[in-house]
Amino acid sequence: MTLGSTDIVFKNVGYEYSTAAGRVKALEDVNLRFPQATSTAVIGRSGSGKSTLVTLLAAMRKPTSGTIHYWGQAIDLLSDNELSALRSKSIGLVFQSFNLELNFTAVDNVLVPWYFRSDFRRKEAIAKAEYALELVGIPELRNRKVGQMSGGQRQRVAIARAILFNPRLLVADEPTGNLDEETGFEVTQILLGLPRDLGTTVVMVTHDPQLASLAERKIQISQGRLVGDDISP
Ligand code: ADP
Ligand code: MG
């Protein structure tokens, strides 16, 4: 198998948590390839390993067995500095809990990742933040405090923050978990539009089979193993 430099590739990936009570096997022998600018939904029961899979994908931790290649680079060969550069430059994250500063405006929340990078001037960063807020459909809320927004609006701000620097990969773990059905659908549409809009690779965990079927591809995890991988008709 050749490693496509535009893909993310999981090779025999496993993950075990170490706990006081011993080791917990959360993921076993997962082989996957994520081509650039595609969308994938991850489904499976609670405790099946979905969050473990996507935190590995987001390079928040390294696999305890096997390896992950990001666009041709093996994660186990990266130094800590290279790993944090990979995370801050190439990977965006969205969670169920929006993790926003309620007293900050939308644009100031979207700018938060900019404080961890020095390669853009403030003016450029603000222009990018405004573009991101436009892309998620709430340019008019730029100066509103997030504490005065609905759940759907907050998740849009969180998505705008995640795409501020146009990451190659966006990982979302149950992004609609706190939203009503219709708002969840709208937020999912925004996420699944990113491959087309920005060339992002989108991987989204969801409990909702209807939302999952909106993605180009659906993968299913059961007891730490990959048990399904379907491309949408
Ligand atoms: P899901 O997101 O599908 O609900 P997780 O990836 O969170 O599943 O969990 C997979 C397995 O790993 C479960 O058995 C869970 O109890 C275990 N697990 C998750 N996080 C930890 C942790 N921090 N320490 C120990 N075990 C964990
Ligand atoms: Mg989970």
PDB file of N, CA and C in Angstrom, residues 147-203:
ATOM      1  N   GLY A 147     -22.704  34.670  25.134  1.00  0.00           N
ATOM      2  CA  GLY A 147     -23.664  34.423  26.213  1.00  0.00           C
ATOM      3  C   GLY A 147     -25.083  34.818  25.848  1.00  0.00           C
ATOM      4  N   GLN A 148     -25.215  35.669  24.823  1.00  0.00           N
ATOM      5  CA  GLN A 148     -26.548  36.105  24.384  1.00  0.00           C
ATOM      6  C   GLN A 148     -26.962  35.415  23.084  1.00  0.00           C
ATOM      7  N   MET A 149     -26.428  34.224  22.846  1.00  0.00           N
ATOM      8  CA  MET A 149     -26.762  33.504  21.612  1.00  0.00           C
ATOM      9  C   MET A 149     -27.458  32.183  21.919  1.00  0.00           C
ATOM     10  N   SER A 150     -28.195  31.662  20.924  1.00  0.00           N
ATOM     11  CA  SER A 150     -28.819  30.341  21.026  1.00  0.00           C
ATOM     12  C   SER A 150     -27.761  29.253  20.859  1.00  0.00           C
ATOM     13  N   GLY A 151     -28.144  28.026  21.182  1.00  0.00           N
ATOM     14  CA  GLY A 151     -27.214  26.906  21.036  1.00  0.00           C
ATOM     15  C   GLY A 151     -26.705  26.750  19.615  1.00  0.00           C
ATOM     16  N   GLY A 152     -27.596  26.868  18.645  1.00  0.00           N
ATOM     17  CA  GLY A 152     -27.190  26.721  17.247  1.00  0.00           C
ATOM     18  C   GLY A 152     -26.213  27.816  16.832  1.00  0.00           C
ATOM     19  N   GLN A 153     -26.491  29.047  17.301  1.00  0.00           N
ATOM     20  CA  GLN A 153     -25.582  30.153  16.981  1.00  0.00           C
ATOM     21  C   GLN A 153     -24.222  29.926  17.638  1.00  0.00           C
ATOM     22  N   ARG A 154     -24.244  29.406  18.877  1.00  0.00           N
ATOM     23  CA  ARG A 154     -22.966  29.148  19.570  1.00  0.00           C
ATOM     24  C   ARG A 154     -22.157  28.090  18.820  1.00  0.00           C
ATOM     25  N   GLN A 155     -22.836  27.034  18.351  1.00  0.00           N
ATOM     26  CA  GLN A 155     -22.089  26.005  17.638  1.00  0.00           C
ATOM     27  C   GLN A 155     -21.541  26.547  16.318  1.00  0.00           C
ATOM     28  N   ARG A 156     -22.257  27.470  15.687  1.00  0.00           N
ATOM     29  CA  ARG A 156     -21.720  28.104  14.472  1.00  0.00           C
ATOM     30  C   ARG A 156     -20.460  28.898  14.787  1.00  0.00           C
ATOM     31  N   VAL A 157     -20.473  29.601  15.928  1.00  0.00           N
ATOM     32  CA  VAL A 157     -19.264  30.334  16.340  1.00  0.00           C
ATOM     33  C   VAL A 157     -18.114  29.353  16.565  1.00  0.00           C
ATOM     34  N   ALA A 158     -18.427  28.226  17.219  1.00  0.00           N
ATOM     35  CA  ALA A 158     -17.378  27.228  17.479  1.00  0.00           C
ATOM     36  C   ALA A 158     -16.811  26.659  16.174  1.00  0.00           C
ATOM     37  N   ILE A 159     -17.678  26.470  15.176  1.00  0.00           N
ATOM     38  CA  ILE A 159     -17.199  25.977  13.869  1.00  0.00           C
ATOM     39  C   ILE A 159     -16.335  27.052  13.211  1.00  0.00           C
ATOM     40  N   ALA A 160     -16.789  28.297  13.281  1.00  0.00           N
ATOM     41  CA  ALA A 160     -15.996  29.390  12.689  1.00  0.00           C
ATOM     42  C   ALA A 160     -14.608  29.445  13.333  1.00  0.00           C
ATOM     43  N   ARG A 161     -14.554  29.265  14.649  1.00  0.00           N
ATOM     44  CA  ARG A 161     -13.260  29.263  15.351  1.00  0.00           C
ATOM     45  C   ARG A 161     -12.400  28.097  14.861  1.00  0.00           C
ATOM     46  N   ALA A 162     -13.019  26.942  14.653  1.00  0.00           N
ATOM     47  CA  ALA A 162     -12.264  25.759  14.220  1.00  0.00           C
ATOM     48  C   ALA A 162     -11.707  25.913  12.803  1.00  0.00           C
ATOM     49  N   ILE A 163     -12.367  26.710  11.966  1.00  0.00           N
ATOM     50  CA  ILE A 163     -11.907  26.840  10.567  1.00  0.00           C
ATOM     51  C   ILE A 163     -11.155  28.136  10.319  1.00  0.00           C
ATOM     52  N   LEU A 164     -10.861  28.877  11.393  1.00  0.00           N
ATOM     53  CA  LEU A 164     -10.222  30.195  11.233  1.00  0.00           C
ATOM     54  C   LEU A 164      -9.006  30.142  10.297  1.00  0.00           C
ATOM     55  N   PHE A 165      -8.149  29.169  10.490  1.00  0.00           N
ATOM     56  CA  PHE A 165      -6.927  29.086   9.682  1.00  0.00           C
ATOM     57  C   PHE A 165      -7.021  28.010   8.614  1.00  0.00           C
ATOM     58  N   ASN A 166      -8.259  27.719   8.211  1.00  0.00           N
ATOM     59  CA  ASN A 166      -8.474  26.780   7.123  1.00  0.00           C
ATOM     60  C   ASN A 166      -7.713  25.463   7.304  1.00  0.00           C
ATOM     61  N   PRO A 167      -8.036  24.725   8.385  1.00  0.00           N
ATOM     62  CA  PRO A 167      -7.320  23.471   8.650  1.00  0.00           C
ATOM     63  C   PRO A 167      -7.607  22.438   7.565  1.00  0.00           C
ATOM     64  N   ARG A 168      -6.671  21.538   7.372  1.00  0.00           N
ATOM     65  CA  ARG A 168      -6.906  20.475   6.380  1.00  0.00           C
ATOM     66  C   ARG A 168      -7.921  19.473   6.899  1.00  0.00           C
ATOM     67  N   LEU A 169      -7.966  19.341   8.232  1.00  0.00           N
ATOM     68  CA  LEU A 169      -8.865  18.357   8.851  1.00  0.00           C
ATOM     69  C   LEU A 169      -9.730  19.031   9.900  1.00  0.00           C
ATOM     70  N   LEU A 170     -11.025  18.732   9.888  1.00  0.00           N
ATOM     71  CA  LEU A 170     -11.898  19.178  10.966  1.00  0.00           C
ATOM     72  C   LEU A 170     -12.560  17.961  11.605  1.00  0.00           C
ATOM     73  N   VAL A 171     -12.396  17.845  12.921  1.00  0.00           N
ATOM     74  CA  VAL A 171     -12.928  16.719  13.674  1.00  0.00           C
ATOM     75  C   VAL A 171     -14.022  17.239  14.597  1.00  0.00           C
ATOM     76  N   ALA A 172     -15.203  16.631  14.515  1.00  0.00           N
ATOM     77  CA  ALA A 172     -16.316  17.078  15.344  1.00  0.00           C
ATOM     78  C   ALA A 172     -16.871  15.883  16.117  1.00  0.00           C
ATOM     79  N   ASP A 173     -16.879  15.981  17.458  1.00  0.00           N
ATOM     80  CA  ASP A 173     -17.381  14.881  18.293  1.00  0.00           C
ATOM     81  C   ASP A 173     -18.770  15.235  18.815  1.00  0.00           C
ATOM     82  N   GLU A 174     -19.793  14.633  18.260  1.00  0.00           N
ATOM     83  CA  GLU A 174     -21.188  14.871  18.598  1.00  0.00           C
ATOM     84  C   GLU A 174     -21.537  16.362  18.629  1.00  0.00           C
ATOM     85  N   PRO A 175     -21.267  17.068  17.523  1.00  0.00           N
ATOM     86  CA  PRO A 175     -21.469  18.524  17.506  1.00  0.00           C
ATOM     87  C   PRO A 175     -22.924  18.938  17.640  1.00  0.00           C
ATOM     88  N   THR A 176     -23.861  17.994  17.413  1.00  0.00           N
ATOM     89  CA  THR A 176     -25.272  18.362  17.509  1.00  0.00           C
ATOM     90  C   THR A 176     -25.913  17.803  18.780  1.00  0.00           C
ATOM     91  N   GLY A 177     -25.081  17.256  19.662  1.00  0.00           N
ATOM     92  CA  GLY A 177     -25.595  16.606  20.871  1.00  0.00           C
ATOM     93  C   GLY A 177     -26.422  17.506  21.768  1.00  0.00           C
ATOM     94  N   ASN A 178     -26.147  18.819  21.734  1.00  0.00           N
ATOM     95  CA  ASN A 178     -26.895  19.748  22.586  1.00  0.00           C
ATOM     96  C   ASN A 178     -27.917  20.571  21.813  1.00  0.00           C
ATOM     97  N   LEU A 179     -28.206  20.177  20.580  1.00  0.00           N
ATOM     98  CA  LEU A 179     -29.073  21.008  19.738  1.00  0.00           C
ATOM     99  C   LEU A 179     -30.380  20.284  19.417  1.00  0.00           C
ATOM    100  N   ASP A 180     -31.431  21.053  19.155  1.00  0.00           N
ATOM    101  CA  ASP A 180     -32.677  20.421  18.724  1.00  0.00           C
ATOM    102  C   ASP A 180     -32.500  19.893  17.296  1.00  0.00           C
ATOM    103  N   GLU A 181     -33.496  19.142  16.838  1.00  0.00           N
ATOM    104  CA  GLU A 181     -33.363  18.403  15.585  1.00  0.00           C
ATOM    105  C   GLU A 181     -33.070  19.316  14.392  1.00  0.00           C
ATOM    106  N   GLU A 182     -33.861  20.382  14.278  1.00  0.00           N
ATOM    107  CA  GLU A 182     -33.716  21.245  13.114  1.00  0.00           C
ATOM    108  C   GLU A 182     -32.377  21.996  13.130  1.00  0.00           C
ATOM    109  N   THR A 183     -32.005  22.489  14.309  1.00  0.00           N
ATOM    110  CA  THR A 183     -30.725  23.199  14.435  1.00  0.00           C
ATOM    111  C   THR A 183     -29.563  22.239  14.196  1.00  0.00           C
ATOM    112  N   GLY A 184     -29.708  21.004  14.694  1.00  0.00           N
ATOM    113  CA  GLY A 184     -28.688  19.987  14.471  1.00  0.00           C
ATOM    114  C   GLY A 184     -28.493  19.703  12.992  1.00  0.00           C
ATOM    115  N   PHE A 185     -29.597  19.696  12.269  1.00  0.00           N
ATOM    116  CA  PHE A 185     -29.537  19.487  10.823  1.00  0.00           C
ATOM    117  C   PHE A 185     -28.782  20.633  10.150  1.00  0.00           C
ATOM    118  N   GLU A 186     -29.103  21.868  10.542  1.00  0.00           N
ATOM    119  CA  GLU A 186     -28.433  23.032   9.936  1.00  0.00           C
ATOM    120  C   GLU A 186     -26.929  23.026  10.205  1.00  0.00           C
ATOM    121  N   VAL A 187     -26.571  22.716  11.460  1.00  0.00           N
ATOM    122  CA  VAL A 187     -25.147  22.692  11.823  1.00  0.00           C
ATOM    123  C   VAL A 187     -24.424  21.581  11.057  1.00  0.00           C
ATOM    124  N   THR A 188     -25.099  20.434  10.914  1.00  0.00           N
ATOM    125  CA  THR A 188     -24.504  19.324  10.159  1.00  0.00           C
ATOM    126  C   THR A 188     -24.276  19.722   8.700  1.00  0.00           C
ATOM    127  N   GLN A 189     -25.262  20.430   8.126  1.00  0.00           N
ATOM    128  CA  GLN A 189     -25.119  20.879   6.730  1.00  0.00           C
ATOM    129  C   GLN A 189     -23.894  21.786   6.570  1.00  0.00           C
ATOM    130  N   ILE A 190     -23.666  22.659   7.555  1.00  0.00           N
ATOM    131  CA  ILE A 190     -22.492  23.548   7.486  1.00  0.00           C
ATOM    132  C   ILE A 190     -21.211  22.711   7.512  1.00  0.00           C
ATOM    133  N   LEU A 191     -21.144  21.775   8.460  1.00  0.00           N
ATOM    134  CA  LEU A 191     -19.938  20.946   8.583  1.00  0.00           C
ATOM    135  C   LEU A 191     -19.696  20.132   7.313  1.00  0.00           C
ATOM    136  N   LEU A 192     -20.770  19.531   6.790  1.00  0.00           N
ATOM    137  CA  LEU A 192     -20.608  18.656   5.627  1.00  0.00           C
ATOM    138  C   LEU A 192     -20.394  19.453   4.340  1.00  0.00           C
ATOM    139  N   GLY A 193     -20.604  20.770   4.380  1.00  0.00           N
ATOM    140  CA  GLY A 193     -20.312  21.617   3.228  1.00  0.00           C
ATOM    141  C   GLY A 193     -18.849  22.038   3.158  1.00  0.00           C
ATOM    142  N   LEU A 194     -18.110  21.822   4.246  1.00  0.00           N
ATOM    143  CA  LEU A 194     -16.726  22.314   4.286  1.00  0.00           C
ATOM    144  C   LEU A 194     -15.782  21.650   3.274  1.00  0.00           C
ATOM    145  N   PRO A 195     -15.954  20.346   2.961  1.00  0.00           N
ATOM    146  CA  PRO A 195     -15.097  19.778   1.907  1.00  0.00           C
ATOM    147  C   PRO A 195     -15.225  20.563   0.599  1.00  0.00           C
ATOM    148  N   ARG A 196     -16.457  20.935   0.271  1.00  0.00           N
ATOM    149  CA  ARG A 196     -16.709  21.698  -0.955  1.00  0.00           C
ATOM    150  C   ARG A 196     -16.241  23.147  -0.806  1.00  0.00           C
ATOM    151  N   ASP A 197     -16.567  23.776   0.336  1.00  0.00           N
ATOM    152  CA  ASP A 197     -16.284  25.202   0.522  1.00  0.00           C
ATOM    153  C   ASP A 197     -14.801  25.486   0.701  1.00  0.00           C
ATOM    154  N   LEU A 198     -14.106  24.627   1.460  1.00  0.00           N
ATOM    155  CA  LEU A 198     -12.723  24.934   1.833  1.00  0.00           C
ATOM    156  C   LEU A 198     -11.741  23.813   1.530  1.00  0.00           C
ATOM    157  N   GLY A 199     -12.243  22.686   1.030  1.00  0.00           N
ATOM    158  CA  GLY A 199     -11.347  21.550   0.775  1.00  0.00           C
ATOM    159  C   GLY A 199     -10.974  20.793   2.039  1.00  0.00           C
ATOM    160  N   THR A 200     -11.751  21.016   3.115  1.00  0.00           N
ATOM    161  CA  THR A 200     -11.470  20.379   4.403  1.00  0.00           C
ATOM    162  C   THR A 200     -11.871  18.902   4.376  1.00  0.00           C
ATOM    163  N   THR A 201     -11.130  18.090   5.092  1.00  0.00           N
ATOM    164  CA  THR A 201     -11.561  16.725   5.378  1.00  0.00           C
ATOM    165  C   THR A 201     -12.355  16.786   6.679  1.00  0.00           C
ATOM    166  N   VAL A 202     -13.610  16.343   6.645  1.00  0.00           N
ATOM    167  CA  VAL A 202     -14.491  16.455   7.815  1.00  0.00           C
ATOM    168  C   VAL A 202     -14.824  15.066   8.344  1.00  0.00           C
ATOM    169  N   VAL A 203     -14.609  14.877   9.640  1.00  0.00           N
ATOM    170  CA  VAL A 203     -14.984  13.622  10.288  1.00  0.00           C
ATOM    171  C   VAL A 203     -15.842  13.974  11.502  1.00  0.00           C
TER     172      VAL A 203
END
